[in-house]
Short mmCIF file of C-alpha atoms and ligand atoms in Angstrom, two decimals:
data_model
loop_
_atom_site.label_atom_id
_atom_site.label_comp_id
_atom_site.label_asym_id
_atom_site.label_seq_id
_atom_site.Cartn_x
_atom_site.Cartn_y
_atom_site.Cartn_z
CA MET A 1 -66.49 37.66 -12.48
CA LYS A 2 -63.75 38.62 -10.00
CA SER A 3 -65.34 37.85 -6.61
CA LEU A 4 -68.39 36.30 -5.14
CA LYS A 5 -68.86 39.58 -3.29
CA GLU A 6 -70.52 40.66 -6.71
CA PHE A 7 -73.48 38.66 -5.60
CA GLU A 8 -76.16 39.37 -2.96
CA VAL A 9 -78.48 37.14 -1.02
CA TRP A 10 -81.64 38.78 0.40
CA PHE A 11 -82.57 38.16 3.98
CA ILE A 12 -86.26 38.30 4.28
CA THR A 13 -87.90 38.09 7.84
CA GLY A 14 -91.51 37.03 8.07
CA SER A 15 -94.03 38.22 10.75
CA GLN A 16 -97.58 39.56 10.87
CA HIS A 17 -99.38 42.58 12.38
CA LEU A 18 -101.00 40.52 15.22
CA TYR A 19 -98.26 41.56 17.70
CA GLY A 20 -98.39 45.41 17.23
CA PRO A 21 -95.86 47.95 16.20
CA LYS A 22 -93.43 47.71 19.05
CA THR A 23 -92.89 43.97 18.54
CA LEU A 24 -92.49 44.47 14.87
CA ALA A 25 -89.83 47.15 15.44
CA GLN A 26 -87.89 44.67 17.59
CA VAL A 27 -88.25 41.92 14.89
CA ALA A 28 -86.81 44.46 12.48
CA GLU A 29 -83.95 45.45 14.72
CA ASP A 30 -83.07 41.85 15.63
CA SER A 31 -83.18 40.79 11.88
CA LYS A 32 -80.73 43.47 11.01
CA ILE A 33 -78.32 42.33 13.69
CA ILE A 34 -78.42 38.86 12.19
CA VAL A 35 -77.91 40.11 8.75
CA ASP A 36 -74.86 42.35 9.76
CA SER A 37 -73.39 39.29 11.39
CA LEU A 38 -73.91 37.00 8.42
CA ASP A 39 -72.85 39.50 5.93
CA SER A 40 -69.40 39.82 7.74
CA ALA A 41 -69.08 36.09 8.49
CA GLY A 42 -65.80 34.62 6.87
CA ASP A 43 -67.53 31.39 5.72
CA ILE A 44 -70.27 33.41 3.72
CA PRO A 45 -68.74 34.58 0.42
CA VAL A 46 -71.53 36.74 -0.93
CA ARG A 47 -73.15 39.93 0.43
CA ILE A 48 -76.08 39.26 2.76
CA VAL A 49 -78.69 42.17 2.22
CA SER A 50 -81.41 43.13 4.65
CA LYS A 51 -84.90 43.66 3.47
CA PRO A 52 -87.83 45.02 5.46
CA VAL A 53 -89.74 42.71 7.70
CA VAL A 54 -92.69 41.33 5.64
CA THR A 55 -96.19 41.03 7.12
CA THR A 56 -98.70 40.86 4.47
CA PRO A 57 -99.12 38.64 1.20
CA GLU A 58 -98.59 41.82 -0.81
CA GLU A 59 -95.28 42.65 0.76
CA ILE A 60 -94.13 39.07 0.41
CA LEU A 61 -95.17 38.85 -3.34
CA SER A 62 -93.43 42.15 -3.91
CA VAL A 63 -90.14 41.19 -2.39
CA CYS A 64 -89.93 37.97 -4.24
CA LYS A 65 -90.61 39.54 -7.64
CA ALA A 66 -87.92 42.21 -6.75
CA ALA A 67 -85.55 39.44 -6.06
CA ASN A 68 -86.42 37.89 -9.42
CA ASP A 69 -85.52 41.15 -11.11
CA ALA A 70 -82.40 42.02 -9.29
CA PRO A 71 -79.54 40.86 -11.34
CA ALA A 72 -77.09 40.63 -8.38
CA CYS A 73 -79.60 38.85 -6.27
CA ILE A 74 -78.92 35.03 -6.54
CA GLY A 75 -81.33 33.77 -3.88
CA ILE A 76 -83.17 34.48 -0.76
CA ILE A 77 -82.89 33.40 2.91
CA CYS A 78 -86.14 33.37 4.81
CA TRP A 79 -86.64 33.35 8.55
CA MET A 80 -89.78 33.75 10.67
CA HIS A 81 -88.93 35.63 13.99
CA THR A 82 -92.64 35.23 14.95
CA PHE A 83 -95.48 33.33 13.49
CA SER A 84 -96.12 34.47 9.84
CA PRO A 85 -99.14 32.68 8.50
CA ALA A 86 -97.99 30.69 5.47
CA LYS A 87 -100.89 31.17 3.15
CA MET A 88 -99.42 34.77 2.96
CA TRP A 89 -96.45 33.20 1.31
CA ILE A 90 -97.98 31.17 -1.39
CA ALA A 91 -98.17 34.02 -4.00
CA GLY A 92 -94.57 35.11 -3.34
CA LEU A 93 -92.88 31.56 -3.26
CA ARG A 94 -94.99 30.71 -6.46
CA ALA A 95 -93.59 33.74 -8.16
CA LEU A 96 -89.87 33.25 -6.91
CA ASN A 97 -87.71 31.91 -9.67
CA LYS A 98 -84.43 32.06 -7.42
CA PRO A 99 -83.04 29.51 -4.89
CA PHE A 100 -84.36 29.85 -1.24
CA CYS A 101 -82.76 28.79 1.95
CA HIS A 102 -85.07 28.45 4.99
CA LEU A 103 -82.91 29.62 8.07
CA HIS A 104 -84.52 28.08 11.05
CA THR A 105 -82.80 30.08 13.82
CA GLN A 106 -83.70 32.24 16.82
CA PHE A 107 -82.57 35.59 17.90
CA ASN A 108 -82.18 34.53 21.35
CA ARG A 109 -79.57 31.83 22.01
CA GLU A 110 -80.76 30.63 25.35
CA ILE A 111 -84.04 30.53 27.37
CA PRO A 112 -83.75 33.40 29.86
CA TRP A 113 -84.95 31.02 32.79
CA SER A 114 -85.61 33.67 35.53
CA GLU A 115 -86.99 36.34 33.17
CA ILE A 116 -88.98 34.45 30.56
CA ASP A 117 -92.56 35.76 30.24
CA MET A 118 -95.22 35.97 27.71
CA ASP A 119 -93.78 39.02 25.95
CA PHE A 120 -90.49 37.03 25.35
CA MET A 121 -92.77 33.98 24.09
CA ASN A 122 -94.52 36.36 21.72
CA LEU A 123 -91.33 37.82 20.21
CA ASN A 124 -89.32 34.59 19.97
CA GLN A 125 -91.60 32.34 18.00
CA SER A 126 -89.29 30.64 15.41
CA ALA A 127 -89.79 27.28 16.95
CA HIS A 128 -93.23 27.30 15.65
CA GLY A 129 -93.36 30.12 13.21
CA ASP A 130 -90.52 28.37 11.13
CA ARG A 131 -92.67 25.14 11.13
CA GLU A 132 -95.50 26.87 9.70
CA PHE A 133 -93.35 28.30 6.92
CA GLY A 134 -91.78 24.92 6.44
CA PHE A 135 -95.21 23.33 5.78
CA ILE A 136 -95.94 25.56 2.80
CA GLY A 137 -92.59 24.89 1.21
CA THR A 138 -93.24 21.25 1.43
CA ARG A 139 -96.91 21.59 0.48
CA MET A 140 -95.83 23.58 -2.67
CA ARG A 141 -93.07 20.86 -3.41
CA LEU A 142 -90.44 23.54 -3.31
CA ASN A 143 -86.72 22.53 -3.44
CA ARG A 144 -85.02 24.53 -0.75
CA LYS A 145 -82.25 24.16 1.80
CA VAL A 146 -83.27 24.10 5.66
CA VAL A 147 -80.53 25.24 7.87
CA VAL A 148 -80.97 24.84 11.61
CA GLY A 149 -79.08 26.38 14.60
CA HIS A 150 -78.06 29.64 16.19
CA TRP A 151 -77.04 32.20 13.74
CA GLN A 152 -73.84 32.82 15.39
CA ASP A 153 -72.74 29.17 15.22
CA ALA A 154 -70.07 28.35 12.87
CA ASP A 155 -71.68 25.35 11.48
CA VAL A 156 -74.88 27.34 10.65
CA GLN A 157 -72.71 29.98 8.92
CA GLN A 158 -70.74 27.25 7.10
CA GLN A 159 -73.92 25.61 5.71
CA LEU A 160 -75.40 29.18 4.68
CA GLY A 161 -72.01 29.78 2.84
CA ALA A 162 -72.13 26.29 1.18
CA TRP A 163 -75.61 27.19 -0.22
CA ALA A 164 -74.59 30.61 -1.21
CA ARG A 165 -71.70 29.11 -3.23
CA ALA A 166 -74.10 26.76 -4.85
CA ALA A 167 -76.42 29.72 -5.64
CA ALA A 168 -73.53 31.56 -7.27
CA GLY A 169 -72.77 28.56 -9.46
CA TRP A 170 -76.40 28.25 -10.32
CA ALA A 171 -76.64 32.10 -11.17
CA ASP A 172 -73.65 31.69 -13.37
CA SER A 173 -75.05 28.62 -15.16
CA GLN A 174 -78.25 30.53 -16.07
CA ASN A 175 -76.54 32.36 -18.94
CA MET A 176 -73.59 30.02 -19.35
CA ARG A 177 -72.28 29.99 -23.07
CA VAL A 178 -70.16 26.87 -23.88
CA ALA A 179 -68.15 26.89 -27.02
CA ARG A 180 -67.22 23.58 -28.69
CA PHE A 181 -64.28 23.40 -31.03
CA GLY A 182 -65.29 20.37 -33.15
CA ASP A 183 -67.97 17.78 -32.17
CA ASN A 184 -67.85 14.87 -29.72
CA MET A 185 -65.19 12.18 -30.07
CA ARG A 186 -66.85 9.89 -32.57
CA GLU A 187 -68.64 6.85 -31.22
CA VAL A 188 -68.36 7.98 -27.47
CA ALA A 189 -71.72 7.76 -25.66
CA VAL A 190 -71.49 9.56 -22.42
CA THR A 191 -70.20 12.82 -23.78
CA GLU A 192 -73.49 13.13 -25.72
CA GLY A 193 -76.62 14.41 -24.37
CA ASN A 194 -79.60 16.52 -24.90
CA LYS A 195 -78.52 20.24 -25.41
CA VAL A 196 -82.14 21.61 -25.48
CA SER A 197 -82.89 19.88 -22.26
CA ALA A 198 -79.74 21.21 -20.90
CA GLN A 199 -80.58 24.68 -21.62
CA ILE A 200 -84.14 24.40 -20.18
CA GLN A 201 -82.98 22.71 -16.93
CA LEU A 202 -79.45 24.11 -16.41
CA GLY A 203 -79.29 27.21 -18.42
CA TYR A 204 -76.29 26.14 -20.49
CA SER A 205 -76.28 27.25 -24.09
CA VAL A 206 -73.93 25.14 -26.20
CA TYR A 207 -72.50 26.49 -29.52
CA GLY A 208 -70.64 24.35 -32.03
CA TYR A 209 -67.81 25.81 -34.16
CA GLY A 210 -65.84 24.21 -36.95
CA VAL A 211 -61.99 24.31 -35.87
CA GLY A 212 -61.42 26.63 -38.93
CA ASP A 213 -63.30 29.29 -37.04
CA LEU A 214 -60.76 29.19 -34.32
CA VAL A 215 -57.91 28.91 -36.89
CA LYS A 216 -58.83 32.14 -38.33
CA VAL A 217 -58.32 33.98 -35.02
CA VAL A 218 -55.22 32.01 -34.13
CA ASP A 219 -53.64 33.00 -37.45
CA GLN A 220 -54.16 36.55 -36.58
CA VAL A 221 -51.97 36.38 -33.36
CA SER A 222 -48.99 38.73 -33.59
CA GLU A 223 -45.20 37.27 -33.19
CA ASN A 224 -44.80 40.04 -30.38
CA ASP A 225 -47.79 38.56 -28.42
CA VAL A 226 -46.35 35.14 -28.87
CA ASP A 227 -42.96 36.46 -27.42
CA ALA A 228 -44.68 38.06 -24.46
CA LEU A 229 -46.66 34.91 -23.52
CA VAL A 230 -43.57 32.65 -23.87
CA SER A 231 -41.71 34.85 -21.60
CA GLN A 232 -44.61 34.69 -19.04
CA TYR A 233 -44.32 30.97 -19.14
CA THR A 234 -40.74 30.94 -18.29
CA ASP A 235 -41.56 33.12 -15.41
CA GLU A 236 -44.47 30.97 -14.13
CA TYR A 237 -43.19 27.55 -14.71
CA GLN A 238 -40.05 25.40 -14.49
CA VAL A 239 -38.82 25.45 -17.94
CA SER A 240 -35.58 23.36 -18.93
CA GLN A 241 -32.90 25.25 -21.11
CA ASP A 242 -33.30 22.28 -23.44
CA LEU A 243 -36.81 23.05 -24.31
CA LEU A 244 -35.85 26.74 -24.90
CA LYS A 245 -33.03 25.82 -27.17
CA THR A 246 -34.09 22.72 -29.21
CA ARG A 247 -36.73 22.49 -32.00
CA SER A 248 -39.39 22.02 -29.39
CA PHE A 249 -39.22 25.67 -28.69
CA SER A 250 -41.02 26.37 -31.96
CA THR A 251 -43.80 23.95 -30.70
CA LEU A 252 -43.90 26.05 -27.37
CA ARG A 253 -44.47 29.07 -29.52
CA GLU A 254 -47.33 27.45 -31.41
CA ALA A 255 -48.78 26.30 -28.04
CA ALA A 256 -48.69 29.98 -26.93
CA ARG A 257 -50.14 31.33 -30.29
CA LEU A 258 -53.00 28.62 -29.68
CA GLU A 259 -53.55 30.05 -26.14
CA ILE A 260 -53.86 33.65 -27.22
CA GLY A 261 -56.26 32.70 -30.13
CA MET A 262 -58.44 30.50 -27.96
CA ARG A 263 -58.56 33.19 -25.26
CA ALA A 264 -59.56 35.99 -27.71
CA PHE A 265 -62.13 33.77 -29.35
CA LEU A 266 -63.85 32.86 -25.98
CA GLU A 267 -63.63 36.47 -24.74
CA ALA A 268 -65.10 37.77 -27.88
CA GLY A 269 -68.01 35.16 -27.66
CA ASN A 270 -68.46 35.73 -23.76
CA PHE A 271 -67.96 32.10 -23.29
CA LYS A 272 -67.48 30.54 -19.82
CA ALA A 273 -66.47 26.98 -20.96
CA PHE A 274 -65.13 25.14 -23.96
CA THR A 275 -64.46 21.77 -25.41
CA THR A 276 -61.91 20.40 -27.77
CA THR A 277 -61.18 17.09 -29.30
CA PHE A 278 -58.08 15.45 -30.50
CA GLU A 279 -60.09 14.06 -33.53
CA ASP A 280 -60.93 17.35 -34.93
CA LEU A 281 -57.74 19.64 -35.24
CA TRP A 282 -57.95 20.91 -38.70
CA GLY A 283 -55.54 23.73 -39.27
CA ILE A 284 -54.10 23.35 -35.73
CA ASN A 285 -50.54 21.96 -35.46
CA GLN A 286 -50.93 20.43 -31.93
CA LEU A 287 -53.76 19.33 -29.60
CA PRO A 288 -54.13 22.29 -27.01
CA GLY A 289 -52.94 21.09 -23.90
CA LEU A 290 -51.20 23.99 -22.22
CA ALA A 291 -53.83 26.47 -23.45
CA CYS A 292 -56.62 24.34 -21.90
CA GLN A 293 -54.80 24.00 -18.63
CA ARG A 294 -54.12 27.72 -18.35
CA LEU A 295 -57.63 28.66 -19.52
CA MET A 296 -59.09 26.46 -16.75
CA ASN A 297 -56.77 28.00 -14.26
CA ASP A 298 -58.09 31.33 -15.18
CA GLY A 299 -61.80 30.20 -14.34
CA TYR A 300 -63.08 28.56 -17.76
CA GLY A 301 -64.71 25.33 -17.63
CA PHE A 302 -63.07 22.62 -19.84
CA GLY A 303 -64.19 19.30 -21.31
CA ALA A 304 -62.14 17.03 -23.82
CA GLU A 305 -63.48 15.13 -26.62
CA GLY A 306 -66.37 17.35 -26.94
CA ASP A 307 -67.69 16.83 -23.52
CA TRP A 308 -69.60 19.85 -23.08
CA LYS A 309 -71.61 18.68 -19.86
CA THR A 310 -68.33 18.30 -17.96
CA ALA A 311 -66.97 21.57 -19.43
CA ALA A 312 -70.14 23.35 -18.01
CA LEU A 313 -69.77 21.42 -14.63
CA VAL A 314 -66.21 22.28 -14.18
CA ARG A 315 -67.13 25.99 -14.76
CA THR A 316 -69.90 25.73 -12.19
CA MET A 317 -67.41 24.22 -9.70
CA LYS A 318 -64.92 26.83 -10.40
CA VAL A 319 -67.47 29.50 -9.43
CA MET A 320 -68.56 27.54 -6.28
CA GLY A 321 -64.99 27.24 -5.22
CA MET A 322 -64.09 31.04 -5.90
CA GLY A 323 -61.97 32.50 -3.20
CA LEU A 324 -61.20 29.15 -1.49
CA ASN A 325 -57.53 28.88 -2.03
CA ASP A 326 -56.70 25.52 -0.33
CA GLY A 327 -56.71 23.76 -3.61
CA GLY A 328 -58.59 23.98 -7.03
CA THR A 329 -60.82 22.42 -9.50
CA SER A 330 -60.11 20.59 -12.67
CA PHE A 331 -61.28 18.62 -15.54
CA MET A 332 -60.31 14.88 -14.70
CA GLU A 333 -60.42 11.47 -15.83
CA ASP A 334 -60.20 8.07 -14.13
CA TYR A 335 -57.19 6.95 -16.06
CA THR A 336 -55.56 3.81 -14.60
CA TYR A 337 -55.61 1.72 -11.37
CA HIS A 338 -53.32 0.50 -8.84
CA MET A 339 -54.78 -2.99 -7.68
CA PRO A 340 -52.06 -4.85 -5.46
CA LYS A 341 -52.70 -8.42 -4.40
CA ASP A 342 -52.19 -7.14 -0.78
CA GLY A 343 -52.31 -3.45 0.05
CA GLN A 344 -54.10 -0.32 -0.76
CA ALA A 345 -55.89 0.15 -4.17
CA TYR A 346 -55.80 3.55 -5.95
CA ALA A 347 -57.21 5.31 -8.95
CA LEU A 348 -54.65 7.42 -10.85
CA GLY A 349 -56.41 10.60 -12.31
CA ALA A 350 -55.06 12.39 -15.35
CA HIS A 351 -55.72 13.12 -19.00
CA MET A 352 -53.85 13.23 -22.15
CA LEU A 353 -52.86 16.87 -21.24
CA GLU A 354 -55.51 18.81 -19.85
CA VAL A 355 -55.41 18.86 -16.06
CA CYS A 356 -55.72 22.34 -14.29
CA PRO A 357 -52.60 23.63 -12.38
CA SER A 358 -55.04 25.07 -9.59
CA ILE A 359 -54.83 21.61 -8.01
CA ALA A 360 -51.11 21.50 -8.01
CA SER A 361 -48.88 20.98 -4.93
CA ASN A 362 -45.72 22.07 -6.67
CA LYS A 363 -44.52 24.66 -9.22
CA PRO A 364 -45.64 23.13 -12.61
CA SER A 365 -42.95 22.12 -14.94
CA LEU A 366 -43.57 22.94 -18.64
CA GLN A 367 -42.60 20.26 -21.02
CA VAL A 368 -43.17 19.11 -24.64
CA HIS A 369 -43.58 15.55 -25.46
CA PRO A 370 -44.99 13.38 -28.33
CA LEU A 371 -48.70 12.39 -28.15
CA GLY A 372 -49.56 9.01 -29.45
CA ILE A 373 -52.90 9.92 -30.68
CA GLY A 374 -54.11 12.83 -32.90
CA GLY A 375 -51.32 12.47 -35.48
CA LYS A 376 -50.19 16.06 -34.82
CA ALA A 377 -46.93 17.84 -33.53
CA ASP A 378 -45.81 17.23 -29.91
CA PRO A 379 -48.04 19.30 -27.58
CA ALA A 380 -46.72 21.38 -24.78
CA ARG A 381 -48.26 20.74 -21.29
CA LEU A 382 -47.62 21.55 -17.70
CA LEU A 383 -46.64 18.65 -15.26
CA PHE A 384 -47.30 18.71 -11.68
CA ASP A 385 -48.18 16.55 -8.51
CA THR A 386 -51.61 17.17 -6.92
CA LYS A 387 -52.09 18.48 -3.43
CA THR A 388 -53.04 15.62 -1.09
CA GLY A 389 -56.13 15.49 1.10
CA PRO A 390 -59.89 15.38 0.67
CA ALA A 391 -61.30 16.02 -2.81
CA LEU A 392 -64.48 14.90 -4.86
CA ALA A 393 -65.13 13.88 -8.47
CA ALA A 394 -68.51 14.91 -9.87
CA SER A 395 -70.13 13.68 -13.08
CA LEU A 396 -73.21 14.96 -14.98
CA ILE A 397 -74.86 12.58 -17.22
CA ASP A 398 -77.87 12.43 -19.48
CA ILE A 399 -79.64 9.16 -18.92
CA GLY A 400 -82.10 9.84 -21.43
CA THR A 401 -85.14 11.04 -19.46
CA ARG A 402 -83.25 13.26 -17.16
CA PHE A 403 -79.83 14.46 -16.11
CA ARG A 404 -78.11 12.90 -13.11
CA MET A 405 -75.29 14.00 -10.93
CA VAL A 406 -72.92 11.44 -9.44
CA VAL A 407 -70.35 12.58 -6.75
CA ASN A 408 -67.66 10.54 -5.22
CA GLU A 409 -65.59 11.58 -2.19
CA VAL A 410 -62.00 10.78 -2.52
CA GLU A 411 -58.81 11.15 -0.42
CA VAL A 412 -55.79 12.31 -2.68
CA VAL A 413 -52.58 10.52 -1.59
CA PRO A 414 -48.87 10.84 -2.26
CA VAL A 415 -47.63 8.67 -5.07
CA GLU A 416 -45.94 5.55 -3.66
CA LYS A 417 -42.91 5.99 -6.23
CA PRO A 418 -41.76 8.64 -8.67
CA MET A 419 -43.19 8.09 -12.28
CA PRO A 420 -40.40 9.66 -14.30
CA LYS A 421 -41.58 8.49 -17.55
CA LEU A 422 -45.27 9.90 -17.12
CA PRO A 423 -45.41 12.94 -19.25
CA VAL A 424 -48.68 14.37 -17.82
CA ALA A 425 -50.07 15.98 -14.51
CA GLN A 426 -51.79 13.44 -12.20
CA ALA A 427 -53.52 12.95 -8.95
CA LEU A 428 -53.58 9.59 -7.10
CA TRP A 429 -56.49 9.10 -4.87
CA ILE A 430 -58.36 6.39 -2.86
CA PRO A 431 -62.10 6.84 -3.79
CA LYS A 432 -64.44 6.41 -0.69
CA PRO A 433 -65.25 3.95 0.72
CA ASN A 434 -62.72 1.95 -1.39
CA LEU A 435 -62.00 1.35 -4.99
CA LYS A 436 -64.29 -1.73 -5.35
CA VAL A 437 -67.27 -0.18 -3.84
CA ALA A 438 -66.82 3.26 -5.30
CA ALA A 439 -65.97 2.07 -8.71
CA ALA A 440 -69.09 -0.36 -8.77
CA ALA A 441 -71.40 2.38 -7.68
CA TRP A 442 -70.28 4.82 -10.04
CA ILE A 443 -70.63 2.25 -12.98
CA TYR A 444 -74.14 1.28 -11.71
CA ALA A 445 -74.97 4.91 -11.69
CA GLY A 446 -73.75 5.17 -15.22
CA GLY A 447 -71.07 8.14 -14.05
CA ALA A 448 -68.83 9.25 -16.95
CA HIS A 449 -65.02 8.63 -17.31
CA HIS A 450 -64.72 12.36 -17.29
CA SER A 451 -65.39 14.39 -14.03
CA GLY A 452 -65.20 17.74 -12.37
CA PHE A 453 -62.50 17.28 -9.63
CA SER A 454 -62.22 19.55 -6.87
CA GLN A 455 -60.35 20.21 -3.52
CA VAL A 456 -62.44 22.94 -2.46
CA VAL A 457 -65.96 22.38 -3.63
CA THR A 458 -67.75 20.20 -1.06
CA THR A 459 -70.58 17.33 -1.30
CA GLU A 460 -72.76 19.84 0.46
CA MET A 461 -72.28 22.47 -2.35
CA MET A 462 -72.84 19.94 -4.99
CA ARG A 463 -75.92 18.64 -3.39
CA ASP A 464 -77.29 22.12 -3.00
CA PHE A 465 -76.59 22.86 -6.56
CA ALA A 466 -78.40 19.69 -7.66
CA ASP A 467 -81.33 20.66 -5.52
CA MET A 468 -81.56 24.10 -7.18
CA ALA A 469 -81.36 22.47 -10.60
CA ASP A 470 -83.77 19.76 -9.63
CA VAL A 471 -81.33 17.36 -10.88
CA GLU A 472 -81.05 13.76 -9.42
CA PHE A 473 -78.02 13.48 -7.03
CA LEU A 474 -76.30 10.23 -6.23
CA LEU A 475 -73.38 10.30 -3.45
CA ILE A 476 -70.86 7.65 -3.03
CA ASN A 477 -68.99 8.18 0.19
CA GLU A 478 -67.69 6.40 3.37
CA LYS A 479 -71.20 5.14 3.97
CA THR A 480 -72.00 3.67 0.51
CA ASP A 481 -73.39 0.34 0.46
CA ILE A 482 -73.73 -1.30 -3.07
CA GLU A 483 -77.00 -2.97 -2.40
CA GLU A 484 -78.68 0.11 -0.86
CA PHE A 485 -77.07 2.27 -3.73
CA LYS A 486 -78.57 0.08 -6.35
CA LYS A 487 -82.04 0.47 -4.65
CA GLU A 488 -81.74 4.29 -4.50
CA ILE A 489 -81.13 4.16 -8.30
CA ARG A 490 -84.21 2.07 -8.75
CA PHE A 491 -86.38 4.08 -6.45
CA ASN A 492 -85.09 7.27 -8.12
CA HIS A 493 -86.22 5.98 -11.45
CA VAL A 494 -89.74 5.53 -10.18
CA TYR A 495 -89.71 8.95 -8.23
CA TYR A 496 -88.54 11.01 -11.28
CA SER A 497 -90.97 9.24 -13.75
CA LEU A 498 -93.84 10.12 -11.47
CA ALA A 499 -92.68 13.64 -10.51
CA ARG A 500 -91.98 14.68 -14.02
CA GLY A 501 -94.62 12.67 -15.77
CA LEU A 502 -94.50 12.83 -19.60
MN1 MN B 1 -60.96 11.88 -22.08
#
């Protein structure tokens, strides 16, 4: 996928025949004007496609089935310009298997005080037409997003845009193939999970491979291709002359060979995400660091230590953030803390190697250093600082009876002092509302040590995605209070047990 413009959202306007052809023609005309405006809105990244006004149960069922069958269509936006009796919508909404958003807007922005008459009232009925439509969504227990406001308002377009991004992530996850090179890191709990449940609920299909399967492909990489990629590295990154002249240079060439092989393997298998593990590197001379960083930068999801759920989540977040260039999205791990007696507490996020350069604030520096674990050659990696400002960390866990998503809003801050001996990329942040509350809430929620970290994906997108997936969503932010948060966890246990049953 190159752009979210490959995706369509269908705009469906509801009405009925009560008002006569003249009113229906006006409804269709107004609807088209709204669609044209939303389609060209800068905050809406997908195409908004106008569909004929629907006035009967048959027309509604037909357009919902067509939406299901259209590969480019990732969801529908519904709006009732007039009243549209909602029993007409039952069959269509029951058949619909794509996300839907209810736009509660009105063509006219203001009441025409001196002109208003019953013709105007009969045409501009969203205020009650959309309530009738809303009832049936609730009555049918359908997850959907309700966006309220005038269609020309920036906040309305931004909310529709966030939903469209979530729908793009959802569409992408429906056929997401995840490749695992080796299994989970042994004895680790949170990286495990039910892959059958994940496929049923989220669409992920997870494939395990022996590392030897990858080695076969890596071994076929030509010296010329390795030369070309190493030269690309020296163009794109800061590379010291030392690295190019010492024995580390052969390590760098092996890193390039590994990247070419991994990329070929993933492309051949049509994979969107992958995992590695330092415990399983049979036949590979170093833990892939640079390769994982660069593949992530190109849109692949990645999870270390066999963490396929985080790999898939990072991919979904990459899709949701596509085209937003004020930052990026990476695999991340809460690594270590700064807990001064007086002063600001921080979390330092990093990983052994694999942090995506899309979040960098400076040109990455390519370096080769020893790695204490894994017992292999010194791996190549990119080092950089992370762009400061708002970001979020998200975790998808399997708590036995269901999946749960945990999101923590954070503020990335400049490092207080240089860290010249730290040989990995890093991000320093203040978790909201503060480290004490955020970490306690995250731990009570069972959030993983791994996360999808993003500067461009918002809480709203993550929440919309969780709704589409019908996944429990727990948010930790400025408003979080631990006792209330613990109650929310307990209430959710009851809710999901009742809602899902056996
Ligand atoms: Mn890890």
